[in-house]
PDB file of C-alpha atoms in Angstrom:
ATOM      1  CA  UNK A 185      17.129 -28.921 -24.580  1.00  0.00           C
ATOM      2  CA  UNK A 186      18.806 -26.655 -27.194  1.00  0.00           C
ATOM      3  CA  UNK A 187      17.904 -28.472 -30.426  1.00  0.00           C
ATOM      4  CA  UNK A 188      19.546 -26.627 -33.296  1.00  0.00           C
ATOM      5  CA  UNK A 189      21.681 -23.560 -32.455  1.00  0.00           C
ATOM      6  CA  UNK A 190      22.681 -21.008 -35.070  1.00  0.00           C
ATOM      7  CA  UNK A 191      25.146 -18.156 -34.724  1.00  0.00           C
ATOM      8  CA  UNK A 192      25.153 -15.282 -35.333  1.00  0.00           C
ATOM      9  CA  UNK A 193      21.493 -14.127 -35.254  1.00  0.00           C
ATOM     10  CA  UNK A 194      22.168 -10.991 -37.272  1.00  0.00           C
ATOM     11  CA  UNK A 195      24.997  -9.936 -39.519  1.00  0.00           C
ATOM     12  CA  UNK A 196      25.714  -7.070 -41.921  1.00  0.00           C
ATOM     13  CA  UNK A 197      28.421  -7.553 -44.526  1.00  0.00           C
ATOM     14  CA  UNK A 198      29.904  -5.386 -47.189  1.00  0.00           C
ATOM     15  CA  UNK A 199      29.960  -6.763 -50.726  1.00  0.00           C
ATOM     16  CA  UNK A 200      33.053  -8.951 -51.126  1.00  0.00           C
ATOM     17  CA  UNK A 201      33.492  -9.800 -47.479  1.00  0.00           C
ATOM     18  CA  UNK A 202      33.451 -13.361 -46.323  1.00  0.00           C
ATOM     19  CA  UNK A 203      31.871 -14.989 -43.325  1.00  0.00           C
ATOM     20  CA  UNK A 204      30.888 -18.350 -41.889  1.00  0.00           C
ATOM     21  CA  UNK A 205      27.468 -19.205 -40.397  1.00  0.00           C
ATOM     22  CA  UNK A 206      27.704 -21.742 -37.611  1.00  0.00           C
ATOM     23  CA  UNK A 207      25.182 -24.448 -36.777  1.00  0.00           C
ATOM     24  CA  UNK A 208      25.223 -27.162 -34.135  1.00  0.00           C
ATOM     25  CA  UNK A 209      22.595 -29.735 -33.118  1.00  0.00           C
ATOM     26  CA  UNK A 210      22.437 -31.804 -29.953  1.00  0.00           C
ATOM     27  CA  UNK A 211      19.909 -34.445 -31.071  1.00  0.00           C
ATOM     28  CA  UNK A 212      22.409 -36.899 -32.525  1.00  0.00           C
ATOM     29  CA  UNK A 213      20.836 -36.457 -35.928  1.00  0.00           C
ATOM     30  CA  UNK A 214      22.617 -37.839 -38.965  1.00  0.00           C
ATOM     31  CA  UNK A 215      21.431 -35.297 -41.523  1.00  0.00           C
ATOM     32  CA  UNK A 216      21.859 -31.523 -41.582  1.00  0.00           C
ATOM     33  CA  UNK A 217      20.697 -28.832 -44.011  1.00  0.00           C
ATOM     34  CA  UNK A 218      21.102 -25.188 -44.908  1.00  0.00           C
ATOM     35  CA  UNK A 219      18.168 -23.243 -46.307  1.00  0.00           C
ATOM     36  CA  UNK A 220      17.652 -19.664 -47.309  1.00  0.00           C
ATOM     37  CA  UNK A 221      14.307 -17.912 -47.010  1.00  0.00           C
ATOM     38  CA  UNK A 222      13.299 -15.007 -49.173  1.00  0.00           C
ATOM     39  CA  UNK A 223       9.880 -13.285 -49.346  1.00  0.00           C
ATOM     40  CA  UNK A 224       7.431 -15.249 -51.522  1.00  0.00           C
ATOM     41  CA  UNK A 225      10.050 -17.929 -52.253  1.00  0.00           C
ATOM     42  CA  UNK A 226       9.580 -20.237 -49.322  1.00  0.00           C
ATOM     43  CA  UNK A 227      12.586 -22.274 -48.163  1.00  0.00           C
ATOM     44  CA  UNK A 228      15.246 -23.167 -50.720  1.00  0.00           C
ATOM     45  CA  UNK A 229      17.905 -25.774 -50.011  1.00  0.00           C
ATOM     46  CA  UNK A 230      21.457 -24.571 -50.367  1.00  0.00           C
ATOM     47  CA  UNK A 231      23.449 -27.600 -49.252  1.00  0.00           C
ATOM     48  CA  UNK A 232      22.814 -30.647 -47.192  1.00  0.00           C
ATOM     49  CA  UNK A 233      24.810 -33.385 -45.439  1.00  0.00           C
ATOM     50  CA  UNK A 234      23.129 -36.765 -45.343  1.00  0.00           C
ATOM     51  CA  UNK A 235      25.661 -38.050 -42.827  1.00  0.00           C
ATOM     52  CA  UNK A 236      28.988 -37.110 -41.251  1.00  0.00           C
ATOM     53  CA  UNK A 237      31.632 -36.873 -43.910  1.00  0.00           C
ATOM     54  CA  UNK A 238      29.321 -36.176 -46.840  1.00  0.00           C
ATOM     55  CA  UNK A 239      27.910 -33.000 -48.368  1.00  0.00           C
ATOM     56  CA  UNK A 240      25.785 -32.369 -51.419  1.00  0.00           C
ATOM     57  CA  UNK A 241      24.451 -29.393 -53.391  1.00  0.00           C
ATOM     58  CA  UNK A 242      20.820 -28.362 -53.091  1.00  0.00           C
ATOM     59  CA  UNK A 243      18.758 -26.047 -55.322  1.00  0.00           C
ATOM     60  CA  UNK A 244      20.788 -22.841 -54.891  1.00  0.00           C
ATOM     61  CA  UNK A 245      24.461 -23.696 -54.043  1.00  0.00           C
ATOM     62  CA  UNK A 246      26.188 -21.023 -56.047  1.00  0.00           C
ATOM     63  CA  UNK A 247      28.259 -18.650 -53.911  1.00  0.00           C
ATOM     64  CA  UNK A 248      28.298 -20.947 -50.876  1.00  0.00           C
ATOM     65  CA  UNK A 249      30.458 -23.646 -49.431  1.00  0.00           C
ATOM     66  CA  UNK A 250      29.806 -25.964 -46.471  1.00  0.00           C
ATOM     67  CA  UNK A 251      31.716 -28.063 -44.010  1.00  0.00           C
ATOM     68  CA  UNK A 252      30.364 -30.941 -41.937  1.00  0.00           C
ATOM     69  CA  UNK A 253      32.903 -30.617 -39.149  1.00  0.00           C
ATOM     70  CA  UNK A 254      31.541 -33.554 -37.149  1.00  0.00           C
ATOM     71  CA  UNK A 255      28.190 -35.134 -36.488  1.00  0.00           C
ATOM     72  CA  UNK A 256      27.027 -32.111 -34.461  1.00  0.00           C
ATOM     73  CA  UNK A 257      28.254 -29.166 -36.570  1.00  0.00           C
ATOM     74  CA  UNK A 258      27.547 -27.997 -40.135  1.00  0.00           C
ATOM     75  CA  UNK A 259      28.808 -24.597 -41.235  1.00  0.00           C
ATOM     76  CA  UNK A 260      27.937 -22.438 -44.241  1.00  0.00           C
ATOM     77  CA  UNK A 261      30.566 -20.114 -45.763  1.00  0.00           C
ATOM     78  CA  UNK A 262      30.115 -17.132 -47.990  1.00  0.00           C
ATOM     79  CA  UNK A 263      33.495 -16.512 -49.655  1.00  0.00           C
ATOM     80  CA  UNK A 264      32.673 -13.208 -51.332  1.00  0.00           C
ATOM     81  CA  UNK A 265      29.303 -11.871 -50.233  1.00  0.00           C
ATOM     82  CA  UNK A 266      26.937 -10.292 -52.788  1.00  0.00           C
ATOM     83  CA  UNK A 267      23.753  -8.290 -52.256  1.00  0.00           C
ATOM     84  CA  UNK A 268      21.752 -11.206 -53.763  1.00  0.00           C
ATOM     85  CA  UNK A 269      22.762 -13.233 -50.748  1.00  0.00           C
ATOM     86  CA  UNK A 270      20.795 -10.928 -48.405  1.00  0.00           C
ATOM     87  CA  UNK A 271      18.370 -13.398 -46.830  1.00  0.00           C
ATOM     88  CA  UNK A 272      17.429 -15.280 -43.740  1.00  0.00           C
ATOM     89  CA  UNK A 273      19.416 -18.505 -43.391  1.00  0.00           C
ATOM     90  CA  UNK A 274      18.133 -21.552 -41.530  1.00  0.00           C
ATOM     91  CA  UNK A 275      20.007 -24.606 -40.459  1.00  0.00           C
ATOM     92  CA  UNK A 276      18.045 -27.821 -39.845  1.00  0.00           C
ATOM     93  CA  UNK A 277      18.698 -31.388 -38.844  1.00  0.00           C
ATOM     94  CA  UNK A 278      16.893 -34.722 -39.067  1.00  0.00           C
ATOM     95  CA  UNK A 279      17.170 -38.430 -38.633  1.00  0.00           C
ATOM     96  CA  UNK A 280      18.601 -40.089 -41.717  1.00  0.00           C
ATOM     97  CA  UNK A 281      15.232 -40.587 -43.441  1.00  0.00           C
ATOM     98  CA  UNK A 282      13.878 -37.159 -42.644  1.00  0.00           C
ATOM     99  CA  UNK A 283      10.320 -38.461 -42.615  1.00  0.00           C
ATOM    100  CA  UNK A 284       9.722 -37.263 -39.083  1.00  0.00           C
ATOM    101  CA  UNK A 285      10.497 -33.754 -40.295  1.00  0.00           C
ATOM    102  CA  UNK A 286      13.323 -31.420 -39.733  1.00  0.00           C
ATOM    103  CA  UNK A 287      14.177 -29.436 -36.593  1.00  0.00           C
ATOM    104  CA  UNK A 288      15.107 -25.855 -37.475  1.00  0.00           C
ATOM    105  CA  UNK A 289      17.288 -23.317 -35.813  1.00  0.00           C
ATOM    106  CA  UNK A 290      16.001 -19.823 -35.233  1.00  0.00           C
ATOM    107  CA  UNK A 291      17.808 -18.379 -38.247  1.00  0.00           C
ATOM    108  CA  UNK A 292      20.507 -15.861 -39.130  1.00  0.00           C
ATOM    109  CA  UNK A 293      19.351 -12.624 -40.773  1.00  0.00           C
ATOM    110  CA  UNK A 294      22.101 -11.572 -43.192  1.00  0.00           C
ATOM    111  CA  UNK A 295      22.225  -8.231 -44.989  1.00  0.00           C
ATOM    112  CA  UNK A 296      24.862  -7.580 -47.706  1.00  0.00           C
ATOM    113  CA  UNK A 297      25.336  -3.876 -48.557  1.00  0.00           C
TER     114      UNK A 297
ATOM    115  CA  UNK B  23      13.290 -30.148 -55.275  1.00  0.00           C
ATOM    116  CA  UNK B  24       9.780 -30.981 -56.391  1.00  0.00           C
ATOM    117  CA  UNK B  25       7.423 -28.099 -57.036  1.00  0.00           C
ATOM    118  CA  UNK B  26       4.796 -27.637 -54.297  1.00  0.00           C
ATOM    119  CA  UNK B  27       2.006 -25.166 -54.989  1.00  0.00           C
ATOM    120  CA  UNK B  28       0.609 -23.738 -51.794  1.00  0.00           C
ATOM    121  CA  UNK B  29      -2.515 -21.662 -51.584  1.00  0.00           C
ATOM    122  CA  UNK B  30      -3.637 -19.180 -50.655  1.00  0.00           C
ATOM    123  CA  UNK B  31      -0.498 -17.088 -50.599  1.00  0.00           C
ATOM    124  CA  UNK B  32      -1.947 -15.009 -47.758  1.00  0.00           C
ATOM    125  CA  UNK B  33      -5.128 -14.815 -45.734  1.00  0.00           C
ATOM    126  CA  UNK B  34      -6.771 -12.719 -43.057  1.00  0.00           C
ATOM    127  CA  UNK B  35      -8.430 -14.363 -40.147  1.00  0.00           C
ATOM    128  CA  UNK B  36     -11.033 -13.114 -37.699  1.00  0.00           C
ATOM    129  CA  UNK B  37     -11.015 -14.619 -34.261  1.00  0.00           C
ATOM    130  CA  UNK B  38     -13.304 -17.591 -34.142  1.00  0.00           C
ATOM    131  CA  UNK B  39     -13.206 -18.382 -37.849  1.00  0.00           C
ATOM    132  CA  UNK B  40     -12.314 -21.698 -39.415  1.00  0.00           C
ATOM    133  CA  UNK B  41      -9.644 -21.378 -42.089  1.00  0.00           C
ATOM    134  CA  UNK B  42      -8.020 -23.781 -44.495  1.00  0.00           C
ATOM    135  CA  UNK B  43      -5.079 -23.956 -46.856  1.00  0.00           C
ATOM    136  CA  UNK B  44      -3.780 -26.547 -49.198  1.00  0.00           C
ATOM    137  CA  UNK B  45      -0.767 -27.789 -51.088  1.00  0.00           C
ATOM    138  CA  UNK B  46      -0.663 -29.599 -54.406  1.00  0.00           C
ATOM    139  CA  UNK B  47       2.023 -31.193 -56.536  1.00  0.00           C
ATOM    140  CA  UNK B  48       2.339 -32.936 -59.925  1.00  0.00           C
ATOM    141  CA  UNK B  49       4.361 -35.681 -58.197  1.00  0.00           C
ATOM    142  CA  UNK B  50       3.369 -38.391 -55.742  1.00  0.00           C
ATOM    143  CA  UNK B  51       4.499 -37.824 -52.180  1.00  0.00           C
ATOM    144  CA  UNK B  52       4.955 -40.406 -49.507  1.00  0.00           C
ATOM    145  CA  UNK B  53       5.175 -37.953 -46.633  1.00  0.00           C
ATOM    146  CA  UNK B  54       3.377 -34.649 -46.049  1.00  0.00           C
ATOM    147  CA  UNK B  55       4.358 -32.301 -43.275  1.00  0.00           C
ATOM    148  CA  UNK B  56       2.937 -28.953 -42.093  1.00  0.00           C
ATOM    149  CA  UNK B  57       5.076 -26.334 -40.329  1.00  0.00           C
ATOM    150  CA  UNK B  58       4.373 -23.007 -38.700  1.00  0.00           C
ATOM    151  CA  UNK B  59       6.825 -20.138 -38.545  1.00  0.00           C
ATOM    152  CA  UNK B  60       6.420 -17.329 -35.994  1.00  0.00           C
ATOM    153  CA  UNK B  61       8.111 -13.971 -36.700  1.00  0.00           C
ATOM    154  CA  UNK B  62      11.857 -14.115 -36.041  1.00  0.00           C
ATOM    155  CA  UNK B  63      11.850 -17.877 -35.510  1.00  0.00           C
ATOM    156  CA  UNK B  64      12.487 -21.049 -37.487  1.00  0.00           C
ATOM    157  CA  UNK B  65       9.612 -23.242 -38.691  1.00  0.00           C
ATOM    158  CA  UNK B  66       8.162 -25.687 -36.182  1.00  0.00           C
ATOM    159  CA  UNK B  67       6.571 -28.992 -37.128  1.00  0.00           C
ATOM    160  CA  UNK B  68       2.820 -29.106 -36.543  1.00  0.00           C
ATOM    161  CA  UNK B  69       1.610 -32.328 -38.132  1.00  0.00           C
ATOM    162  CA  UNK B  70       3.155 -35.219 -40.081  1.00  0.00           C
ATOM    163  CA  UNK B  71       1.183 -37.485 -42.428  1.00  0.00           C
ATOM    164  CA  UNK B  72       2.396 -40.793 -43.829  1.00  0.00           C
ATOM    165  CA  UNK B  73      -0.555 -42.546 -45.541  1.00  0.00           C
ATOM    166  CA  UNK B  74      -2.918 -41.618 -48.317  1.00  0.00           C
ATOM    167  CA  UNK B  75      -6.253 -40.609 -46.831  1.00  0.00           C
ATOM    168  CA  UNK B  76      -4.781 -40.094 -43.362  1.00  0.00           C
ATOM    169  CA  UNK B  77      -6.483 -37.431 -41.233  1.00  0.00           C
ATOM    170  CA  UNK B  78      -4.514 -36.224 -38.213  1.00  0.00           C
ATOM    171  CA  UNK B  79      -5.341 -33.571 -35.622  1.00  0.00           C
ATOM    172  CA  UNK B  80      -3.170 -31.511 -33.277  1.00  0.00           C
ATOM    173  CA  UNK B  81      -5.440 -29.446 -31.086  1.00  0.00           C
ATOM    174  CA  UNK B  82      -7.410 -27.084 -33.339  1.00  0.00           C
ATOM    175  CA  UNK B  83      -5.347 -28.103 -36.355  1.00  0.00           C
ATOM    176  CA  UNK B  84      -6.371 -30.900 -38.697  1.00  0.00           C
ATOM    177  CA  UNK B  85      -4.446 -32.050 -41.757  1.00  0.00           C
ATOM    178  CA  UNK B  86      -5.172 -34.584 -44.397  1.00  0.00           C
ATOM    179  CA  UNK B  87      -3.008 -36.580 -46.826  1.00  0.00           C
ATOM    180  CA  UNK B  88      -4.888 -36.565 -50.105  1.00  0.00           C
ATOM    181  CA  UNK B  89      -6.046 -39.815 -51.677  1.00  0.00           C
ATOM    182  CA  UNK B  90      -4.125 -39.125 -54.868  1.00  0.00           C
ATOM    183  CA  UNK B  91      -0.965 -38.577 -52.774  1.00  0.00           C
ATOM    184  CA  UNK B  92      -0.504 -35.315 -54.651  1.00  0.00           C
ATOM    185  CA  UNK B  93      -2.099 -32.948 -52.233  1.00  0.00           C
ATOM    186  CA  UNK B  94      -2.625 -32.137 -48.553  1.00  0.00           C
ATOM    187  CA  UNK B  95      -4.865 -29.813 -46.608  1.00  0.00           C
ATOM    188  CA  UNK B  96      -4.503 -27.978 -43.333  1.00  0.00           C
ATOM    189  CA  UNK B  97      -7.532 -26.653 -41.383  1.00  0.00           C
ATOM    190  CA  UNK B  98      -7.447 -24.389 -38.388  1.00  0.00           C
ATOM    191  CA  UNK B  99     -10.684 -24.308 -36.372  1.00  0.00           C
ATOM    192  CA  UNK B 100     -11.856 -21.414 -34.173  1.00  0.00           C
ATOM    193  CA  UNK B 101      -8.928 -19.098 -34.974  1.00  0.00           C
ATOM    194  CA  UNK B 102      -7.209 -17.192 -32.225  1.00  0.00           C
ATOM    195  CA  UNK B 103      -4.754 -14.300 -32.570  1.00  0.00           C
ATOM    196  CA  UNK B 104      -1.703 -16.489 -31.899  1.00  0.00           C
ATOM    197  CA  UNK B 105      -2.513 -18.440 -35.079  1.00  0.00           C
ATOM    198  CA  UNK B 106      -0.857 -15.657 -37.090  1.00  0.00           C
ATOM    199  CA  UNK B 107       2.378 -16.626 -38.823  1.00  0.00           C
ATOM    200  CA  UNK B 108       3.551 -18.411 -41.949  1.00  0.00           C
ATOM    201  CA  UNK B 109       2.366 -21.940 -42.600  1.00  0.00           C
ATOM    202  CA  UNK B 110       4.488 -24.186 -44.843  1.00  0.00           C
ATOM    203  CA  UNK B 111       3.639 -27.478 -46.386  1.00  0.00           C
ATOM    204  CA  UNK B 112       6.520 -29.858 -47.074  1.00  0.00           C
ATOM    205  CA  UNK B 113       6.791 -33.308 -48.532  1.00  0.00           C
ATOM    206  CA  UNK B 114       9.052 -36.170 -49.502  1.00  0.00           C
ATOM    207  CA  UNK B 115       8.787 -38.106 -52.780  1.00  0.00           C
ATOM    208  CA  UNK B 116       9.974 -41.676 -53.091  1.00  0.00           C
ATOM    209  CA  UNK B 117      12.959 -40.421 -55.104  1.00  0.00           C
ATOM    210  CA  UNK B 118      13.900 -37.414 -53.046  1.00  0.00           C
ATOM    211  CA  UNK B 119      16.730 -39.057 -51.169  1.00  0.00           C
ATOM    212  CA  UNK B 120      15.140 -38.006 -47.878  1.00  0.00           C
ATOM    213  CA  UNK B 121      15.131 -34.297 -48.733  1.00  0.00           C
ATOM    214  CA  UNK B 122      12.022 -32.261 -48.144  1.00  0.00           C
ATOM    215  CA  UNK B 123      10.460 -29.913 -50.668  1.00  0.00           C
ATOM    216  CA  UNK B 124       8.700 -26.875 -49.268  1.00  0.00           C
ATOM    217  CA  UNK B 125       5.781 -24.846 -50.465  1.00  0.00           C
ATOM    218  CA  UNK B 126       6.111 -21.016 -50.625  1.00  0.00           C
ATOM    219  CA  UNK B 127       4.016 -20.592 -47.491  1.00  0.00           C
ATOM    220  CA  UNK B 128       0.631 -19.112 -46.512  1.00  0.00           C
ATOM    221  CA  UNK B 129       0.917 -15.927 -44.453  1.00  0.00           C
ATOM    222  CA  UNK B 130      -1.916 -15.687 -41.912  1.00  0.00           C
ATOM    223  CA  UNK B 131      -2.717 -12.258 -40.500  1.00  0.00           C
ATOM    224  CA  UNK B 132      -5.382 -11.049 -38.120  1.00  0.00           C
ATOM    225  CA  UNK B 133      -8.141  -8.969 -39.791  1.00  0.00           C
ATOM    226  CA  UNK B 134      -8.346  -5.574 -38.177  1.00  0.00           C
TER     227      UNK B 134
END
């Protein structure tokens, strides 16, 4: 009963490096989301995918790209990491309407030096 | 997303106390949700509310969907040490295209 699985759990990058955060869900959910969490800022939506084959920008998309690889997997890519992208990143999934809430992964703690 | 104002920002609890927190918005919401986040983990859904005036309990937790549909409250009765963590409110508006907006969180800490 894995739910939402994120990898890696921790990552340190140098400014300018690139990396991809992976997310997979096994609940057959249609919608998937990427959030970042910063102290005092709550959860801010980076990108979301309402269904397989579609992606849309959230509140803070600059510096990120996403790929909805299939119904299960939704990846987040940082092409050229910046210190401002130091954060904890959460992937989540939900049924199409989202009204039953989202299921979150356990997060990736990213530090950009 | 829609602005959700969550208060207090932080609070200290003493074992056995009842505590409460709330969330307000300038927009009407059709769903209110409350999550808890333990250190090093992702948020976990505690309670979901779908109708104005609805009062729902989950163990020692009770949440209410405000009559105006612009606010929600979460109460924790008889606090215990494992209640520490960050509590988030979240909601959907009729025009949010199924996306949730989140409050900034209330950090609950045990009073020494």
